[in-house]
Coordinates of N, CA and C and ligand atoms in Angstrom, one line a residue:
A12 N 50.6 44.2 32.5 CA 50.9 45.3 31.7 C 50.3 45.4 30.3
G13 N 50.2 47.2 30.2 CA 49.5 47.2 29.0 C 50.1 47.6 27.8
A14 N 50.0 48.2 26.8 CA 51.1 48.8 25.4 C 51.8 49.4 26.0
P15 N 53.7 49.4 25.4 CA 54.2 49.4 26.0 C 54.8 51.2 25.4
I16 N 55.3 52.2 26.4 CA 55.1 53.5 26.9 C 56.6 53.4 26.7
I17 N 57.2 54.8 25.3 CA 58.2 55.3 25.8 C 58.0 57.3 25.7
T18 N 58.4 57.3 26.8 CA 58.5 58.5 27.2 C 60.0 59.6 26.7
V19 N 59.8 60.8 26.3 CA 61.0 61.3 25.7 C 60.4 63.3 26.3
D20 N 61.6 63.6 27.6 CA 60.9 64.5 28.6 C 62.2 65.3 27.7
G21 N 62.6 66.9 28.4 CA 63.7 67.3 28.3 C 63.5 69.1 27.4
P22 N 63.9 69.6 27.6 CA 63.4 71.3 27.5 C 63.4 71.7 25.8
S23 N 63.0 73.1 26.0 CA 62.4 73.0 24.8 C 63.6 73.1 23.6
G24 N 63.6 73.1 22.6 CA 64.5 72.8 21.2 C 65.1 71.4 21.4
S25 N 65.6 71.1 22.6 CA 65.9 69.8 22.4 C 65.7 68.6 21.4
G26 N 64.7 68.7 20.4 CA 64.5 67.8 19.1 C 63.6 66.9 19.6
K27 N 62.9 66.9 21.2 CA 62.3 65.7 21.5 C 60.8 65.4 20.3
G28 N 59.7 66.8 20.2 CA 59.0 66.3 19.2 C 59.4 65.8 17.9
T29 N 60.6 66.3 17.5 CA 60.6 65.6 15.9 C 61.4 64.2 15.9
I30 N 62.3 64.1 17.1 CA 62.6 62.3 17.8 C 61.3 61.6 17.9
S31 N 60.1 62.1 18.6 CA 59.3 60.9 19.3 C 58.3 60.7 18.0
R32 N 58.1 61.8 17.2 CA 57.4 61.7 16.2 C 58.0 60.5 14.9
R33 N 59.3 60.7 15.1 CA 60.3 59.7 14.2 C 59.6 58.1 14.6
L34 N 60.0 58.2 16.2 CA 60.6 57.3 16.9 C 58.5 56.3 16.5
A35 N 58.0 57.4 16.6 CA 56.5 56.9 16.7 C 55.9 56.4 15.0
R36 N 56.3 57.1 14.2 CA 56.3 56.6 12.7 C 57.5 55.2 12.5
Q37 N 58.2 55.1 12.5 CA 59.5 54.0 13.0 C 58.6 52.7 13.5
L38 N 58.3 52.8 14.4 CA 57.8 51.8 15.3 C 56.1 51.0 15.2
G39 N 55.4 52.3 14.2 CA 54.7 52.2 13.8 C 53.4 52.6 15.0
W40 N 54.3 53.3 16.3 CA 53.0 53.7 17.2 C 52.3 54.8 17.3
R41 N 51.4 54.9 18.2 CA 50.5 55.9 18.2 C 51.9 57.2 18.9
W42 N 51.1 58.4 19.3 CA 52.1 59.7 19.3 C 51.6 60.4 20.3
L43 N 52.0 60.5 21.6 CA 51.5 62.3 21.9 C 52.4 63.4 22.5
D44 N 52.3 64.5 21.4 CA 52.5 65.4 21.4 C 52.0 66.2 22.9
S45 N 52.0 66.3 24.1 CA 51.8 67.0 25.2 C 52.4 68.1 25.5
G46 N 52.6 68.8 24.9 CA 53.1 70.4 25.0 C 52.3 71.0 24.1
A47 N 51.6 70.3 22.8 CA 50.6 70.9 22.1 C 49.2 71.2 22.7
L48 N 48.7 70.3 24.2 CA 48.1 70.7 24.4 C 47.8 71.7 25.4
Y49 N 49.3 71.8 26.1 CA 49.6 73.2 27.3 C 49.4 74.1 26.2
R50 N 49.6 74.3 24.9 CA 49.9 75.0 23.9 C 47.8 75.1 23.3
L51 N 47.3 74.2 23.1 CA 46.3 74.8 23.0 C 45.3 75.8 24.3
V52 N 45.3 75.2 25.2 CA 45.2 75.9 26.7 C 44.8 77.6 26.9
A53 N 46.9 77.8 26.2 CA 46.7 79.0 26.0 C 46.3 79.8 25.0
Y54 N 45.9 78.9 24.3 CA 45.3 79.1 22.8 C 44.2 80.3 22.9
A55 N 43.2 79.2 23.4 CA 41.8 79.0 23.6 C 41.2 79.7 24.5
G56 N 42.6 79.8 25.3 CA 42.0 81.1 27.2 C 42.5 82.4 26.0
R57 N 43.1 82.5 25.8 CA 43.7 84.3 24.8 C 42.1 84.6 23.8
Q58 N 41.7 83.1 22.7 CA 41.3 83.9 21.9 C 39.7 84.4 23.1
R59 N 39.4 83.0 24.0 CA 38.6 83.8 25.1 C 38.4 84.7 26.0
G60 N 39.8 85.4 26.2 CA 40.5 86.7 26.3 C 39.8 86.5 28.4
L61 N 40.7 85.1 28.5 CA 40.7 84.9 29.8 C 41.9 86.1 30.2
A62 N 42.1 86.2 31.3 CA 43.3 86.5 32.6 C 43.9 85.6 32.6
I63 N 45.5 85.9 32.0 CA 46.6 84.7 31.8 C 46.5 84.2 33.5
S64 N 46.2 84.9 34.4 CA 46.1 84.2 35.5 C 45.2 83.3 36.6
D65 N 44.2 83.2 35.3 CA 42.7 82.7 35.4 C 42.9 81.2 35.4
A66 N 43.2 80.4 36.6 CA 43.4 79.5 36.6 C 42.3 77.7 36.5
A67 N 41.3 78.3 36.9 CA 40.0 77.7 37.2 C 39.3 78.1 35.4
G68 N 39.6 79.2 34.7 CA 39.4 79.5 33.8 C 39.6 78.4 32.6
H69 N 41.5 78.5 33.3 CA 42.0 77.9 31.9 C 42.3 76.3 32.1
A70 N 41.7 76.0 33.7 CA 41.8 74.3 34.6 C 40.0 73.7 33.0
Y71 N 39.2 74.9 33.0 CA 37.7 74.4 32.5 C 38.0 74.0 30.8
L72 N 39.3 75.1 30.1 CA 38.9 74.9 29.1 C 39.9 73.4 29.2
A73 N 40.5 73.5 29.7 CA 41.6 71.8 29.5 C 40.8 70.6 29.3
L74 N 39.8 70.8 30.3 CA 38.7 69.7 30.5 C 38.0 69.9 28.8
H75 N 37.9 70.4 28.6 CA 36.6 70.4 27.7 C 37.0 71.1 26.3
L76 N 38.7 71.0 25.9 CA 38.8 71.0 24.6 C 38.5 70.5 23.9
D77 N 37.6 71.0 22.3 CA 37.7 70.1 21.3 C 38.4 70.5 20.1
V78 N 39.5 69.0 20.7 CA 40.8 69.2 19.8 C 41.3 67.3 19.0
R79 N 41.9 67.5 17.9 CA 41.8 66.8 16.9 C 43.5 66.6 16.4
F80 N 43.8 65.8 16.7 CA 45.1 65.6 16.2 C 45.2 64.8 14.6
D81 N 46.5 64.9 14.1 CA 45.7 64.1 12.4 C 47.5 64.0 11.9
E82 N 47.9 63.2 12.0 CA 49.1 62.6 10.7 C 48.9 62.4 9.7
G83 N 49.2 63.9 8.9 CA 48.9 63.0 7.4 C 49.8 62.2 7.0
S84 N 49.3 61.8 5.6 CA 50.8 60.9 5.1 C 51.9 61.4 4.4
D85 N 51.9 63.2 4.7 CA 52.8 63.3 5.3 C 54.3 63.6 6.0
G86 N 53.3 63.2 7.0 CA 54.5 63.1 8.0 C 54.2 64.2 8.8
V87 N 53.4 65.2 8.5 CA 53.1 66.5 9.1 C 51.9 66.6 10.3
E88 N 52.3 66.7 11.8 CA 51.1 67.2 12.5 C 50.5 68.0 11.9
R89 N 48.9 67.3 12.1 CA 48.0 68.9 11.8 C 47.1 68.5 13.1
I90 N 47.1 69.9 13.8 CA 45.8 70.0 14.9 C 44.6 71.0 14.5
W91 N 43.7 70.5 15.3 CA 42.3 71.0 14.9 C 41.8 71.5 16.5
L92 N 41.3 72.7 16.6 CA 40.4 73.3 17.9 C 38.9 74.2 17.5
D93 N 38.1 73.6 18.3 CA 37.2 73.4 17.2 C 36.4 73.5 16.4
G94 N 37.6 72.5 15.8 CA 37.0 72.1 13.6 C 37.6 73.4 13.2
V95 N 39.3 74.4 13.6 CA 39.7 75.1 13.0 C 41.1 74.5 13.0
E96 N 41.8 74.6 12.3 CA 42.9 74.2 12.2 C 43.7 75.2 13.1
V97 N 44.9 75.0 13.7 CA 45.7 76.1 14.3 C 47.2 75.7 14.2
S98 N 47.8 74.5 13.3 CA 49.0 74.0 13.7 C 50.1 74.7 13.9
V99 N 50.0 75.5 12.8 CA 50.6 77.3 13.0 C 50.8 77.9 14.0
A100 N 49.6 77.9 13.9 CA 48.9 79.1 15.0 C 49.3 78.9 16.6
I101 N 49.4 77.7 17.4 CA 50.0 77.4 18.3 C 51.6 77.1 18.5
R102 N 52.3 77.8 17.4 CA 53.7 77.1 17.9 C 54.5 78.5 17.7
G103 N 53.3 79.3 17.9 CA 54.8 80.7 18.1 C 55.0 80.8 19.5
E104 N 56.1 81.3 19.9 CA 56.8 82.0 21.2 C 55.9 82.3 22.3
D105 N 55.4 83.1 21.2 CA 54.9 84.2 22.7 C 53.6 83.2 23.3
I106 N 53.2 82.3 22.4 CA 52.1 81.1 22.8 C 52.6 79.5 23.9
G107 N 54.5 79.9 23.2 CA 54.4 78.9 24.2 C 54.9 79.1 25.7
K108 N 55.3 80.3 25.4 CA 55.1 81.3 27.1 C 53.9 81.4 27.3
G109 N 52.5 81.8 26.9 CA 51.6 81.7 27.4 C 51.3 80.1 28.1
A110 N 51.3 78.4 27.1 CA 51.7 77.6 28.0 C 52.5 77.4 28.9
S111 N 53.7 77.6 29.2 CA 54.7 77.3 30.4 C 53.8 78.8 31.6
V112 N 52.8 79.3 31.4 CA 52.7 79.9 32.6 C 51.7 79.0 33.0
V113 N 50.5 78.4 31.7 CA 49.2 77.9 31.9 C 50.1 76.4 33.1
A114 N 51.0 76.3 32.7 CA 51.8 74.4 33.0 C 51.7 74.4 34.3
A115 N 52.0 76.0 34.8 CA 52.4 76.1 35.8 C 51.4 76.2 37.1
M116 N 50.1 75.6 36.6 CA 48.8 75.8 37.5 C 48.4 74.0 37.5
P117 N 48.3 73.6 38.8 CA 47.8 72.5 39.4 C 46.7 72.2 38.6
E118 N 45.4 72.6 38.7 CA 44.0 72.3 38.1 C 44.4 72.4 36.9
V119 N 45.4 73.2 35.8 CA 45.4 72.9 34.6 C 46.2 71.3 34.7
R120 N 47.1 71.3 35.1 CA 48.1 69.7 35.0 C 47.5 68.7 35.4
A121 N 46.0 69.0 36.7 CA 45.0 67.4 36.8 C 43.9 67.3 35.5
A122 N 43.8 69.1 34.7 CA 42.4 68.4 33.7 C 43.0 67.7 32.9
L123 N 44.5 67.7 32.3 CA 45.1 67.0 31.2 C 45.4 66.1 31.1
L124 N 45.1 65.1 32.6 CA 45.6 64.2 33.0 C 45.4 63.0 32.8
E125 N 43.9 62.9 32.8 CA 43.6 62.0 31.8 C 42.9 62.2 30.5
R126 N 43.8 63.1 30.2 CA 43.1 63.6 28.2 C 45.1 62.9 27.7
Q127 N 45.9 62.3 28.4 CA 46.8 62.5 28.2 C 46.7 60.6 28.5
R128 N 47.0 60.8 29.4 CA 46.7 59.5 29.1 C 45.9 57.8 28.1
A129 N 44.7 58.9 28.3 CA 44.3 57.9 27.0 C 44.9 57.4 26.1
F130 N 45.8 58.3 25.9 CA 46.4 58.5 24.2 C 47.2 56.7 24.9
A131 N 47.0 56.4 25.3 CA 47.9 55.1 25.5 C 47.3 53.6 25.1
G132 N 48.4 52.7 24.3 CA 47.2 52.1 23.3 C 47.8 51.1 22.8
A133 N 47.3 50.1 22.4 CA 48.2 49.2 21.3 C 48.3 49.6 20.1
P134 N 49.7 49.6 19.0 CA 50.2 48.3 19.9 C 51.1 49.6 20.6
G135 N 51.4 50.4 20.5 CA 52.4 51.3 22.2 C 51.9 53.0 21.7
L136 N 53.2 53.5 22.3 CA 52.9 54.7 22.7 C 54.1 55.4 23.0
V137 N 54.4 56.7 22.1 CA 55.6 57.3 22.1 C 55.2 58.9 22.8
A138 N 55.6 59.6 24.1 CA 54.8 60.6 24.5 C 56.0 61.4 24.8
D139 N 55.6 62.7 24.6 CA 57.0 63.8 24.6 C 56.3 65.0 25.5
G140 N 57.2 65.6 26.1 CA 56.7 66.5 27.2 C 58.0 67.1 27.7
R141 N 57.0 67.0 29.4 CA 58.2 68.0 30.6 C 57.9 66.8 31.4
D142 N 56.8 65.8 31.6 CA 56.6 65.3 32.9 C 56.2 63.7 32.2
M143 N 56.4 63.3 31.1 CA 55.6 62.1 30.6 C 56.0 61.4 31.6
G144 N 57.6 61.0 31.9 CA 58.2 59.7 32.6 C 57.8 59.7 34.0
S145 N 58.1 61.8 34.5 CA 58.5 61.3 35.8 C 56.7 61.3 36.7
V146 N 55.3 62.0 35.6 CA 54.0 61.9 36.3 C 52.7 61.2 35.2
V147 N 53.0 60.9 33.9 CA 51.9 61.4 33.4 C 52.5 59.4 33.0
F148 N 53.4 58.7 32.8 CA 53.3 57.3 32.3 C 54.7 57.4 33.6
P149 N 54.3 56.8 35.0 CA 55.7 56.7 35.7 C 56.2 55.2 35.7
A150 N 55.0 54.0 34.6 CA 55.4 52.8 35.2 C 55.9 53.0 33.2
A151 N 56.9 53.6 32.2 CA 56.8 53.9 31.0 C 57.8 52.4 30.8
E152 N 58.1 51.6 29.7 CA 59.8 50.6 29.8 C 60.2 51.1 29.0
L153 N 60.7 52.4 28.6 CA 61.8 53.1 28.7 C 61.6 54.6 28.8
K154 N 62.2 55.7 29.5 CA 62.4 56.9 29.7 C 64.0 57.3 28.8
I155 N 63.2 58.4 28.3 CA 64.4 59.4 27.8 C 63.8 61.0 28.4
Y156 N 65.4 61.5 28.4 CA 65.4 62.5 28.7 C 66.2 63.4 27.8
L157 N 65.7 64.4 26.9 CA 66.9 64.8 25.6 C 67.0 66.0 26.2
T158 N 68.5 66.3 26.0 CA 68.7 67.8 25.9 C 69.7 68.2 24.9
A159 N 69.9 69.1 25.1 CA 71.2 70.0 23.9 C 72.2 71.2 24.4
S160 N 72.7 71.6 24.3 CA 73.4 73.0 24.9 C 72.0 73.7 24.3
A161 N 72.2 75.3 25.6 CA 71.2 76.0 25.2 C 71.6 76.5 23.5
R162 N 72.6 76.9 23.2 CA 73.2 77.6 22.0 C 72.4 76.5 21.0
E163 N 72.5 75.3 21.1 CA 72.1 74.5 19.9 C 70.5 74.4 19.9
R164 N 69.6 74.9 21.4 CA 68.7 74.3 21.5 C 67.8 75.6 20.6
A165 N 69.0 77.1 20.7 CA 67.5 78.1 19.9 C 68.2 77.7 19.0
L166 N 69.2 77.4 18.6 CA 69.6 77.6 16.7 C 68.4 76.9 16.3
R167 N 68.4 75.6 16.9 CA 67.0 74.6 16.1 C 65.6 75.4 16.2
R168 N 65.4 75.5 17.5 CA 64.5 77.0 17.4 C 63.8 77.7 17.0
H169 N 64.7 78.1 16.0 CA 65.0 79.1 15.3 C 64.4 78.9 13.6
K170 N 65.5 77.9 13.8 CA 65.3 77.3 12.1 C 63.4 76.5 12.0
Q171 N 63.5 75.9 13.0 CA 62.1 75.2 13.0 C 61.0 76.2 12.8
L172 N 60.8 77.6 13.5 CA 59.9 78.6 13.4 C 60.1 79.1 12.5
K173 N 61.1 79.4 11.5 CA 61.3 80.2 10.3 C 61.0 79.0 9.2
Q174 N 60.7 77.3 9.2 CA 60.1 77.1 8.6 C 59.0 76.4 8.1
K175 N 58.3 76.9 9.6 CA 56.9 77.4 10.2 C 56.1 78.8 9.2
G176 N 57.1 79.2 9.0 CA 57.1 80.8 7.8 C 56.5 81.8 9.2
L177 N 56.8 81.5 10.6 CA 56.8 82.4 11.6 C 58.1 83.0 11.8
S178 N 58.0 84.7 12.6 CA 58.9 85.1 12.7 C 60.2 84.5 13.6
A179 N 60.7 84.9 13.5 CA 62.2 84.8 15.0 C 63.0 85.6 14.8
N180 N 63.8 86.2 15.6 CA 64.7 86.2 16.5 C 65.6 85.6 16.8
L181 N 66.6 85.2 16.6 CA 68.0 84.4 17.3 C 68.3 85.0 18.4
A182 N 68.5 85.9 18.5 CA 68.7 86.4 20.4 C 67.5 86.4 20.7
A183 N 66.6 87.3 20.9 CA 65.1 87.1 21.1 C 64.5 86.0 21.6
L184 N 64.9 84.5 21.1 CA 64.7 83.6 21.2 C 65.2 83.0 22.4
S185 N 66.6 82.9 21.7 CA 67.2 82.2 22.8 C 66.9 82.9 25.0
L186 N 66.8 84.3 24.6 CA 66.2 85.0 26.4 C 65.1 84.4 26.5
E187 N 63.9 84.6 25.3 CA 63.1 83.6 25.8 C 62.7 81.8 25.8
I188 N 63.3 81.1 25.5 CA 63.8 79.9 25.6 C 64.2 79.6 26.9
A189 N 65.1 80.7 26.9 CA 66.1 80.2 28.7 C 64.9 80.4 30.0
E190 N 63.6 81.9 29.8 CA 62.9 82.4 30.1 C 61.8 81.0 30.7
R191 N 61.9 80.5 30.0 CA 60.6 79.4 29.4 C 61.2 78.1 30.4
D192 N 62.1 77.8 29.8 CA 62.5 76.7 30.8 C 63.1 77.1 32.5
R193 N 63.7 77.7 32.5 CA 63.7 78.5 34.3 C 61.9 78.4 34.7
R194 N 61.4 78.5 33.8 CA 59.6 78.7 34.7 C 59.6 77.3 34.7
D195 N 59.6 76.3 33.6 CA 59.7 75.2 33.4 C 60.3 73.7 34.8
M196 N 61.0 74.8 35.1 CA 62.2 74.0 36.1 C 61.7 74.3 37.2
D197 N 61.6 75.5 37.3 CA 61.4 76.1 39.2 C 60.1 75.6 39.6
R198 N 58.8 75.5 38.7 CA 57.4 75.3 39.8 C 57.7 74.0 40.5
P199 N 56.7 74.5 41.2 CA 56.3 73.4 42.2 C 55.8 72.3 41.3
I200 N 54.8 71.7 40.6 CA 54.4 70.7 40.2 C 54.9 70.3 39.1
A201 N 55.2 69.2 39.1 CA 55.8 68.5 38.4 C 56.9 69.2 36.9
P202 N 57.6 69.7 37.7 CA 58.9 70.2 37.5 C 59.8 69.8 36.1
L203 N 60.1 70.1 35.1 CA 61.5 70.2 34.5 C 62.5 69.1 35.2
K204 N 62.6 68.2 35.2 CA 63.7 67.1 35.2 C 63.5 66.2 35.2
P205 N 65.1 65.3 35.1 CA 65.0 63.7 34.5 C 63.7 62.7 35.6
A206 N 63.4 62.2 34.8 CA 63.1 61.5 36.3 C 64.1 60.4 36.8
D207 N 63.8 59.8 38.0 CA 64.9 59.0 38.2 C 65.5 58.0 37.1
D208 N 64.3 57.4 36.6 CA 64.9 56.0 36.0 C 64.9 56.9 34.9
A209 N 64.9 57.9 34.3 CA 65.2 57.9 33.1 C 66.8 57.8 32.0
V210 N 67.1 57.5 30.7 CA 68.6 57.6 30.3 C 68.7 59.1 29.4
V211 N 69.2 59.7 29.9 CA 69.4 61.2 29.5 C 70.7 61.5 28.2
V212 N 69.6 61.5 27.0 CA 70.7 61.2 26.1 C 70.8 63.3 25.7
D213 N 72.1 63.5 25.4 CA 72.7 64.3 24.8 C 73.0 65.0 23.5
S214 N 71.8 65.5 23.2 CA 71.8 65.9 21.2 C 72.5 66.8 20.5
T215 N 73.6 67.1 21.6 CA 74.2 68.9 21.0 C 75.0 68.0 19.9
S216 N 75.3 67.7 19.6 CA 76.2 66.9 18.2 C 75.9 66.2 17.6
M217 N 75.0 65.2 17.9 CA 74.0 64.6 16.7 C 73.1 64.6 16.4
T218 N 72.8 64.2 15.0 CA 71.8 64.0 14.1 C 70.9 63.4 14.4
I219 N 69.6 63.5 14.3 CA 68.3 63.0 14.5 C 68.3 61.4 14.1
D220 N 68.5 60.9 12.9 CA 69.1 59.8 13.1 C 70.3 59.3 13.8
A221 N 70.6 59.6 14.3 CA 72.4 59.0 16.0 C 70.6 59.2 17.0
V222 N 70.2 60.0 17.0 CA 69.6 59.7 18.1 C 68.4 59.0 18.1
V223 N 67.4 59.2 17.4 CA 66.6 57.7 16.5 C 67.1 56.3 17.0
E224 N 68.1 56.4 16.4 CA 68.7 54.7 16.6 C 69.1 54.6 17.5
R225 N 69.4 55.4 18.7 CA 70.1 55.4 20.1 C 68.8 55.0 21.0
V226 N 67.8 55.4 20.5 CA 66.9 55.1 21.4 C 66.1 54.3 21.2
L227 N 65.8 53.5 19.2 CA 65.5 52.4 19.1 C 66.7 51.1 20.0
Q228 N 67.7 51.6 20.1 CA 68.8 50.3 20.9 C 68.1 50.1 22.2
L229 N 68.2 51.2 23.0 CA 67.6 51.3 24.7 C 66.4 50.8 24.1
A230 N 65.3 50.5 23.3 CA 64.1 50.2 23.1 C 64.4 48.7 23.4
A231 N 65.2 48.1 22.0 CA 65.5 47.3 21.7 C 65.8 46.0 23.0
A232 N 66.9 46.9 23.6 CA 67.5 46.1 24.8 C 66.8 46.0 26.2
R233 N 65.4 46.4 26.1 CA 64.2 46.1 27.1 C 63.2 44.8 26.8
R234 N 63.5 45.0 25.6 CA 62.4 43.6 25.7 C 62.5 42.3 25.6
Ligands
C5P2 O1 57.3 71.6 24.2 P1 56.6 72.4 23.8 O2 57.3 73.4 23.9 O3 55.2 72.9 22.8 O4 55.5 72.6 25.3 C1 55.6 74.4 25.7 C2 55.2 74.2 27.2 O5 53.9 73.1 27.7 C3 56.2 74.4 28.0 O6 57.4 75.0 28.0 C4 55.5 73.4 29.2 O7 55.4 74.9 30.5 C5 54.4 73.4 29.0 N1 54.7 71.7 29.2 C6 54.3 71.0 30.5 N2 54.1 69.6 30.5 C7 54.3 68.8 29.6 C8 54.3 69.8 27.9 C9 54.6 70.6 27.8 O8 54.6 71.9 31.2 N3 54.0 67.5 29.5

């Protein structure tokens, strides 16, 4: 087998990103934020004036994205597209919605598959998204499905957007998140659902530290 992989899947606002980044840092492993790739495809498509229904156009972009991920010493994720920093620009809920539309296109998912698998490598990888355990890394040694109540997820997302200086209205955000989750769960290809062998963790009333600790314990128990 190759280098170990831990997958963290779940709905938006479940804390996947925060938890995965922390896990990767504590383990000294690589990190794949696969949602960012779908956001970048939607963002690049918008920049180029593609119709949101243009599957071939978005798949082309997915194959040829010139993207660079970087985590500074401050632990903040930075993302460049075509040499321009887009870390904050891709975080808005409008781009999240566009991402979930292009993510339902089989051509786009296929185009991103190898790019995602290329992140695997020594000493290990923490991959977060919707189908990391079910489709992209089916042989991962530990698969986590992270959830939280809809209200808690909306609150977390709201706080996160505000911290980034992006506008956010809690009521509108709750509806947008519900709509995006429904689209992610109902799509025929790689729908959001726990992999058969995933451990479901409900983080509604858990602190970030407690979730990280729990995942590290589960990982240790498998070695
Ligand atoms: O995680 P994030 O909110 O950044 O993801 C944005 C969108 O990208 C999700 O709503 C989903 O539609 C899509 N996505 C996906 N598969 C992944 C990661 C994200 O379909 N592995």
